[in-house]
Every structure is written in C-alpha cells, then in structure tokens.
Coordinates of C-alpha atoms in Angstrom, one line a residue:
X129 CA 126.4 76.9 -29.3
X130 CA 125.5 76.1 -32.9
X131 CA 125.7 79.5 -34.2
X132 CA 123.0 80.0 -37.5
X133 CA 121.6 82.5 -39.8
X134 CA 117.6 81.3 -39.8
X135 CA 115.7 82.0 -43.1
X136 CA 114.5 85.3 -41.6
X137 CA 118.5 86.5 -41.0
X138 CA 117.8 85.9 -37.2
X139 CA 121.2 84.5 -35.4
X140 CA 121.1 81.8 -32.8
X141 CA 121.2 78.9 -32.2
X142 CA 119.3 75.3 -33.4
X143 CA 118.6 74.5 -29.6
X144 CA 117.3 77.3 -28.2
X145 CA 113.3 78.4 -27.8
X146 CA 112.7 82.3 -28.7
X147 CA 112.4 84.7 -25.8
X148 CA 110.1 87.4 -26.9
X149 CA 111.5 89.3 -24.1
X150 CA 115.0 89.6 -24.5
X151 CA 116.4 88.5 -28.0
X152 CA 118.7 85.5 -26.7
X153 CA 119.4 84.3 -30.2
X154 CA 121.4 87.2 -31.3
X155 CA 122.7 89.0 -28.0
X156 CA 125.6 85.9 -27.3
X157 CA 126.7 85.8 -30.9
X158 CA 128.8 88.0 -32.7
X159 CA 129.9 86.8 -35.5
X160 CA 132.6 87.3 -38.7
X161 CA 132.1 91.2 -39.9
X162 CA 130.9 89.2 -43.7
X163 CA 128.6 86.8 -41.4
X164 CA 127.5 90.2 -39.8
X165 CA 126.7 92.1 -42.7
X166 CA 125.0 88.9 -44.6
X167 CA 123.0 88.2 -41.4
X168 CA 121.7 92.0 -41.2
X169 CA 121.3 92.3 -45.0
X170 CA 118.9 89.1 -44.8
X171 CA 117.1 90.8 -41.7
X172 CA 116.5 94.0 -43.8
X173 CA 115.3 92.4 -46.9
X174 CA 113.0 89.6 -44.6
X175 CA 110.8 92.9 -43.5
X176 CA 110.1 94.2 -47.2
X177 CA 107.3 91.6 -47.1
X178 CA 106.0 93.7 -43.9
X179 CA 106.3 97.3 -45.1
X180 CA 106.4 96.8 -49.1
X181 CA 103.9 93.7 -49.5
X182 CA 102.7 93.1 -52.9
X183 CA 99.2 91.4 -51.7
X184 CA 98.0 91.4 -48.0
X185 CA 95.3 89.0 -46.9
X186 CA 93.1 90.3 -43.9
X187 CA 92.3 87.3 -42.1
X188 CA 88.7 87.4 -40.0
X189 CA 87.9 90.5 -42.1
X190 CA 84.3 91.4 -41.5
X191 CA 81.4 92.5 -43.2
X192 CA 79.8 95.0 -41.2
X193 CA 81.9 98.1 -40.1
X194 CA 82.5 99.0 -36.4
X195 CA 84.7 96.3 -35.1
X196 CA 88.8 96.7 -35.3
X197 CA 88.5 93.6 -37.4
X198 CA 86.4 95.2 -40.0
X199 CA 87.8 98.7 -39.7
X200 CA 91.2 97.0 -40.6
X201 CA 89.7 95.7 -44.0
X202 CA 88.1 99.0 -44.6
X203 CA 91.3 101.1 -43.7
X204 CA 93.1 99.4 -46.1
X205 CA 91.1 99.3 -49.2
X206 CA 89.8 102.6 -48.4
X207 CA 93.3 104.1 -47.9
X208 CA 94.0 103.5 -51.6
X209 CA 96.5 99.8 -50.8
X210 CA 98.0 100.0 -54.8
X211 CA 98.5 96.1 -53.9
X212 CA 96.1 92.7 -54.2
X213 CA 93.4 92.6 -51.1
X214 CA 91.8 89.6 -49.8
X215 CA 89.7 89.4 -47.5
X216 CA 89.1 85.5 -45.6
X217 CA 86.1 85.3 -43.9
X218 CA 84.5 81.4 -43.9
X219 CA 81.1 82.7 -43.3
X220 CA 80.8 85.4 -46.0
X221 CA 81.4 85.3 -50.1
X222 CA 81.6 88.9 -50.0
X223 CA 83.2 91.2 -47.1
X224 CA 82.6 95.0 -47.8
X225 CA 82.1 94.8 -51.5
X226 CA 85.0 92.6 -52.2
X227 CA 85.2 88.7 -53.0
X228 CA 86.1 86.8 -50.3
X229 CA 87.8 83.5 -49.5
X230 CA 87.4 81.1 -46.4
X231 CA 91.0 79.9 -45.7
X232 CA 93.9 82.0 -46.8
X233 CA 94.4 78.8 -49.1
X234 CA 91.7 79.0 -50.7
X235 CA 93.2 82.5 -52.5
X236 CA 94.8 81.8 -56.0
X237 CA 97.6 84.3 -55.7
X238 CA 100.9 84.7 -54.3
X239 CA 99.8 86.3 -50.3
X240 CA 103.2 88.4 -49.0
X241 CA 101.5 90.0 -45.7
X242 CA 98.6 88.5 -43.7
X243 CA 96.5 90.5 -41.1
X244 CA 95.5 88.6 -38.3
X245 CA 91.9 89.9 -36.7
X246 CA 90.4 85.9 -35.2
X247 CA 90.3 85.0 -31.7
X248 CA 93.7 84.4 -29.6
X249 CA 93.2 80.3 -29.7
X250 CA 92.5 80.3 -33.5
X251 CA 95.7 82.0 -33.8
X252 CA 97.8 78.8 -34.2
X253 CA 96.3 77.0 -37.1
X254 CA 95.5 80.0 -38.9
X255 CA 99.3 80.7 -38.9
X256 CA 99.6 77.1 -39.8
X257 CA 97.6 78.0 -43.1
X258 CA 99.8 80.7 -44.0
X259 CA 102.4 78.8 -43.7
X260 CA 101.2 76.4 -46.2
X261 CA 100.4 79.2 -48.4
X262 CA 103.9 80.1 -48.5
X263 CA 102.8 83.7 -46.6
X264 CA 106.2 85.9 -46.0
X265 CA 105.3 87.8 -42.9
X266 CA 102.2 88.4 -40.5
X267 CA 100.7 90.9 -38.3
X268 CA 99.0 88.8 -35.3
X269 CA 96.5 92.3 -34.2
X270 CA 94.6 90.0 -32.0
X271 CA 95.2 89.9 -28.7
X272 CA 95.2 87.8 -25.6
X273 CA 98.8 86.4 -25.5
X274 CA 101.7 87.7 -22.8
X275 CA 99.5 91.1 -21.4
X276 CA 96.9 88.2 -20.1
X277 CA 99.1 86.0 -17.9
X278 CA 101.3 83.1 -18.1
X279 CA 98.8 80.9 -20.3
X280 CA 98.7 83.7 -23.1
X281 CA 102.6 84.1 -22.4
X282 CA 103.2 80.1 -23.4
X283 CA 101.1 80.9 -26.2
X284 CA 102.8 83.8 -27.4
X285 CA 106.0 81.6 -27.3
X286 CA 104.1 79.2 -29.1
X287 CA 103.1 81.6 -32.4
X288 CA 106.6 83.1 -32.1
X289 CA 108.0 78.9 -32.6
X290 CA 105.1 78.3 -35.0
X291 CA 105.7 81.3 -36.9
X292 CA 109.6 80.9 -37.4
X293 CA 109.6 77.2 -38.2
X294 CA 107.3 78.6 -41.6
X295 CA 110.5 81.4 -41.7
X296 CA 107.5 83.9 -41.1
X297 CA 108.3 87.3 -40.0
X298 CA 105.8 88.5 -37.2
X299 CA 104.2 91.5 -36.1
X300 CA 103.2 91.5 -32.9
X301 CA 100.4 89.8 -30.9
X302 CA 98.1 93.0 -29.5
X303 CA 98.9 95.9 -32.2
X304 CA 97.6 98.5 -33.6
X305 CA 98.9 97.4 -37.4
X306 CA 101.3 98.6 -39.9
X307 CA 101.0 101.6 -42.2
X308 CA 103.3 102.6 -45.2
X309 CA 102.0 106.3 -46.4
X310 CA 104.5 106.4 -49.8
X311 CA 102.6 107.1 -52.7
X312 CA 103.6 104.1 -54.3
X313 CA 102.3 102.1 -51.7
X314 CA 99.9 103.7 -49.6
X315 CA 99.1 100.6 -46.7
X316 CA 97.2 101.3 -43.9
X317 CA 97.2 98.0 -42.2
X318 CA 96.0 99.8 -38.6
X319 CA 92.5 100.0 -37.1
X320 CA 93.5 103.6 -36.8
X321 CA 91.3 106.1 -38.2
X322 CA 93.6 108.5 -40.1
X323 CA 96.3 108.2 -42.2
X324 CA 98.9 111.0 -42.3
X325 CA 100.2 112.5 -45.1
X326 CA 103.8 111.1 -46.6
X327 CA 106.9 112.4 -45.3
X328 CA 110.1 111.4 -43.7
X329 CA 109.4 110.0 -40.8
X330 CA 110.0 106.5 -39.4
X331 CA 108.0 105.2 -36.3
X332 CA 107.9 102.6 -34.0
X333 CA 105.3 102.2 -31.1
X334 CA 105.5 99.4 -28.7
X335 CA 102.0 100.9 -27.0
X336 CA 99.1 100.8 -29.4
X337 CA 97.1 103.9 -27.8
X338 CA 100.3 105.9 -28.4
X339 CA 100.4 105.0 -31.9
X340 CA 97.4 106.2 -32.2
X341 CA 97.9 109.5 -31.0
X342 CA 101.0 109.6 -32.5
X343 CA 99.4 109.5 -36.1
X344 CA 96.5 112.0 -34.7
X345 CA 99.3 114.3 -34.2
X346 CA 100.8 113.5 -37.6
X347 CA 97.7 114.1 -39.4
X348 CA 96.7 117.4 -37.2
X349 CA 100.4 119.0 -37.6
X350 CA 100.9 117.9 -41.2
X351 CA 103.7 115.9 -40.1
X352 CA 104.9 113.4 -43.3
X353 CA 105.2 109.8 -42.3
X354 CA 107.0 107.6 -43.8
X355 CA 106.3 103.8 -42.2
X356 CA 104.5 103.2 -38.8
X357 CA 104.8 99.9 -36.8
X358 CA 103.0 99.2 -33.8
X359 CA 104.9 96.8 -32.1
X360 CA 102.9 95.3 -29.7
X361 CA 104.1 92.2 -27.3
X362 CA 107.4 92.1 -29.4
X363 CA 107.0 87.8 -30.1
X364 CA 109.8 88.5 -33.3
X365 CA 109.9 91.9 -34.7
X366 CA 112.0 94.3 -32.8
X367 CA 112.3 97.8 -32.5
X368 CA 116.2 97.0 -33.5
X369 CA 114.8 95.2 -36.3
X370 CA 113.3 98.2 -37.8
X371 CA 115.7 100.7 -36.8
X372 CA 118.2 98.6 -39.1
X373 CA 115.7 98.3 -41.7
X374 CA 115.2 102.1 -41.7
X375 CA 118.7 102.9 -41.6
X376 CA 118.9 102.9 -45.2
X377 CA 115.0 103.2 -46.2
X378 CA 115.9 106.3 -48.5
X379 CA 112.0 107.5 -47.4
X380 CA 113.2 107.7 -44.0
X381 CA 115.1 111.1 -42.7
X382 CA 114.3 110.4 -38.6
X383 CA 113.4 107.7 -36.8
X384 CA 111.4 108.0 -33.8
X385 CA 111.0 104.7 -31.2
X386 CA 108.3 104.7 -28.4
X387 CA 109.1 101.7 -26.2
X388 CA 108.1 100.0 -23.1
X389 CA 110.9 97.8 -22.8
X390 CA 114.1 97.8 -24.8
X391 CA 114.3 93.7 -25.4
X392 CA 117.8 93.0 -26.2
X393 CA 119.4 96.2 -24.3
X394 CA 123.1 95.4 -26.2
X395 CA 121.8 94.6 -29.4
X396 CA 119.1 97.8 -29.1
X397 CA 122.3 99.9 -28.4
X398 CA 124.7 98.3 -31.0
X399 CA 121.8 99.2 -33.8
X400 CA 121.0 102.5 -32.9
X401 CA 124.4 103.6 -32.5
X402 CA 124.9 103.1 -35.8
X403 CA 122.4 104.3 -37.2
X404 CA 122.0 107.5 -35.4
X405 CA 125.2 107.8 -37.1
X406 CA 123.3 108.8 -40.7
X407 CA 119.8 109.9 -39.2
X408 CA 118.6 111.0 -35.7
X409 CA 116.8 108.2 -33.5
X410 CA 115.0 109.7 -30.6
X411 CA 113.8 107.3 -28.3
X412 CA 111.3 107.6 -25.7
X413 CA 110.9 104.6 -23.0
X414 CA 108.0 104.2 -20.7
X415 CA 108.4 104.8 -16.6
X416 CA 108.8 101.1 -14.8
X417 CA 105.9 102.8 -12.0
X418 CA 102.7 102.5 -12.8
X419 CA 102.2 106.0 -13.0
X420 CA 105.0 105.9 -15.6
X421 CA 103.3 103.2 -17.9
X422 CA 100.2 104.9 -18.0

C-alpha cells in the first residue's frame, strides 16, 4: 500500500476511496513514531480551522427566522462570533441585517469555516466553490446523505472524495453544528438555541437531539463548555479526531463522547488511551436494538 500523510494529516493510501464507516486509511498503517507524531500533529492543527476559524461563511443563510438555516446565521452573529460573518444567499443582498453574497466566491476575504444549510443535491458544487475559494474546513448541516439509503450513502462518499481532494476538513452531513464558548471566540455554529456558559468541558455528539439536550443541561446546571461538535454521519471528522485534538486543547479539563458507532474501533481505542492518560474521557455508546438507539 502506498502509505501517505494527505494535506489534512489523514494516513492512507493514494488508491483507496474513504469509508465513512470505518476509517480504513489509518486503521492498516502504522507508521515510524516521527511519521506518527507529524501525521497527528498535522491532524490537530487541520481542525483549528473548525473550532478557531477566523471568518465563517453560512452558506443558504436565510432572511427570515424560523428555519435551522436561518437560526444558524442568527445563532452565530447573535452569540457574539468575535470573527468575520458572511452570509451567501443568491436571492437576497441582505440576510438579517448583514450584507450578503451569492456564491461563497463572491466574498473578498480569506473564508476558514463554511456552514452548509442548501438542499442534499446542491451539496456537491457548493463544496466545489469552497474549494475554489481556498475554504479550510466545512460543516455540511444538511441532511439527506447515509440516514436516507444507499443513494444518500454514494453521495455521502461522494462529498467525503469531493471534500478531501480540496484538503477540506468536514463536519458531518446531518449535524447539529459546532460551538466554541471561549471568550475569545464565542462560535455558535448550531441551530441550537442556547449557548452554555465557558468552562472545561469538551463534547462530542454523534446524535444531534442529544446534543441538544446535552447543551440544555449545560446551560440549566451551569456546566462550562469548552467546544461542542455534533458529529453527525461521520463522512471525515472523527470522534478520534477530536479526542486528539482535545488532548492538549489547554481549555479542555474532560472530554465527554456520545457515540452511535465507534468507526475505526483500534484507532478509537489507541486515541483515547492516551489521552485518558492526561484528562478523563467518558464515553457513552448507543444500544445496537432499537430500543437502545432511541
């Protein structure tokens, strides 16, 4: 196998097609301890773009409030985001008070994170145009991809391929968002309607209705948060992924992990071994009956 080190520190191979269920690029390989450490160091430093973005572009951001793609917009400007906004909307000038742009192109500033809130089949060319644009990482919130069937699963496969050949990190599809409560940042990239208060917890949710009442819960009890990641369908981003990003995230004390599958079961284990050795991981997984998934 032609071993690599892709521009978003993922190992594999040049062959092989991404399997958003189980990690195959980095599960066979293990390589040199310096390979190792550059290839995690590169994974780390690929999601600052995700949880420290500079600008954030919410893609189908819409005017009137009510729908998850304009409560996104309005969560994050509303939150306080001490980045660049812009919304892209190719039917409105203005979305909620703010200029807007119709491509992600169009905008004259550097874009690190794009939201995307558009229809499952516009997915594709719209992560085409943030390619173009030279965006570092997306959150696809839309869904209609693996959860629908074997069609939606082909295109999942196809925004994961799309995605990586721009060296894109990816959020999802079918998320709740991303959320980043430091002061410093303050990013509420969810369709959530709170946004608990800053502390040191880290936490990732592969279901988005248990994100949600996870931060509920946080805001209710005063529980400090320090980054949130709804997972969704898992087409790149991992829960391993942000386990080793968190591991030395100085904001984060505990992680905790909410998962329906564990992807990658040796490289899931090989992560949060180690980082469990400097800060607890608890880790709740899902029932395989269907009383356990709901």
């Amino acid at each position: 196998m032609d071993g690599v080190i892709d521009s978003r520190g993922h190992m594999g191979s040049r062959s092989e097609g991404h399997d958003f269920h189980q990690r195959k690029e980095s599960a066979p390989v293990r390589p040199h301890l310096s390979a190792r450490f550059c290839y995690g160091r590169c994974m780390v430093a690929s999601l600052d773009a995700l949880l420290r973005p500079r600008s954030i572009a919410v893609i189908g951001a819409a005017r009137k409030r009510g729908s998850i793609a304009a409560e996104v917009f309005h969560n994050l400007v509303h939150v306080g985001f001490q980045g660049a906004v812009y919304p892209v909307n190719p039917k409105a000038p203005v979305v909620q008070s703010v200029r807007a742009y119709a491509t992600v192109e169009d905008i004259p500033d550097a874009v690190d994170l794009a939201l995307l809130v558009v229809p499952a089949a516009q997915v594709l060319e719209t992560i085409d145009a943030c390619g173009r644009k030279g965006v570092r990482a997306v959150v696809v919130i839309s869904a209609g991809f693996a959860e629908t069937g074997p069609e939606g699963a082909a295109l999942q496969q196809a925004l994961a391929d799309r995605a990586r050949s721009y060296g894109m990190r990816v959020v999802g599809p079918n998320c709740l968002g991303v959320l980043n409560a430091h002061p410093d940042v303050r990013m509420g990239a969810t369709f959530a309607p709170n946004f608990p208060p800053f502390g040191g917890v880290a936490v990732c949710s592969q279901s988005g209705a248990l994100g949600l009442a996870i931060l509920d819960l946080a805001l209710e009890v005063g529980m400090g948060i320090s980054s949130f990641v709804s997972i969704g369908n898992r087409a790149d981003v991992s829960a391993a992924d942000l386990m080793a990003y968190w591991e030395d995230d100085p904001d984060t004390r505990v992680v905790l992990l909410y998962l329906e599958n564990l992807g990658d079961p040796a490289e899931f284990l090989e992560v949060a071994r180690r980082v469990s050795r400097k800060k607890p991981v608890a880790v709740v997984k899902s029932g395989r009956t269907e009383a356990g998934r709901r």
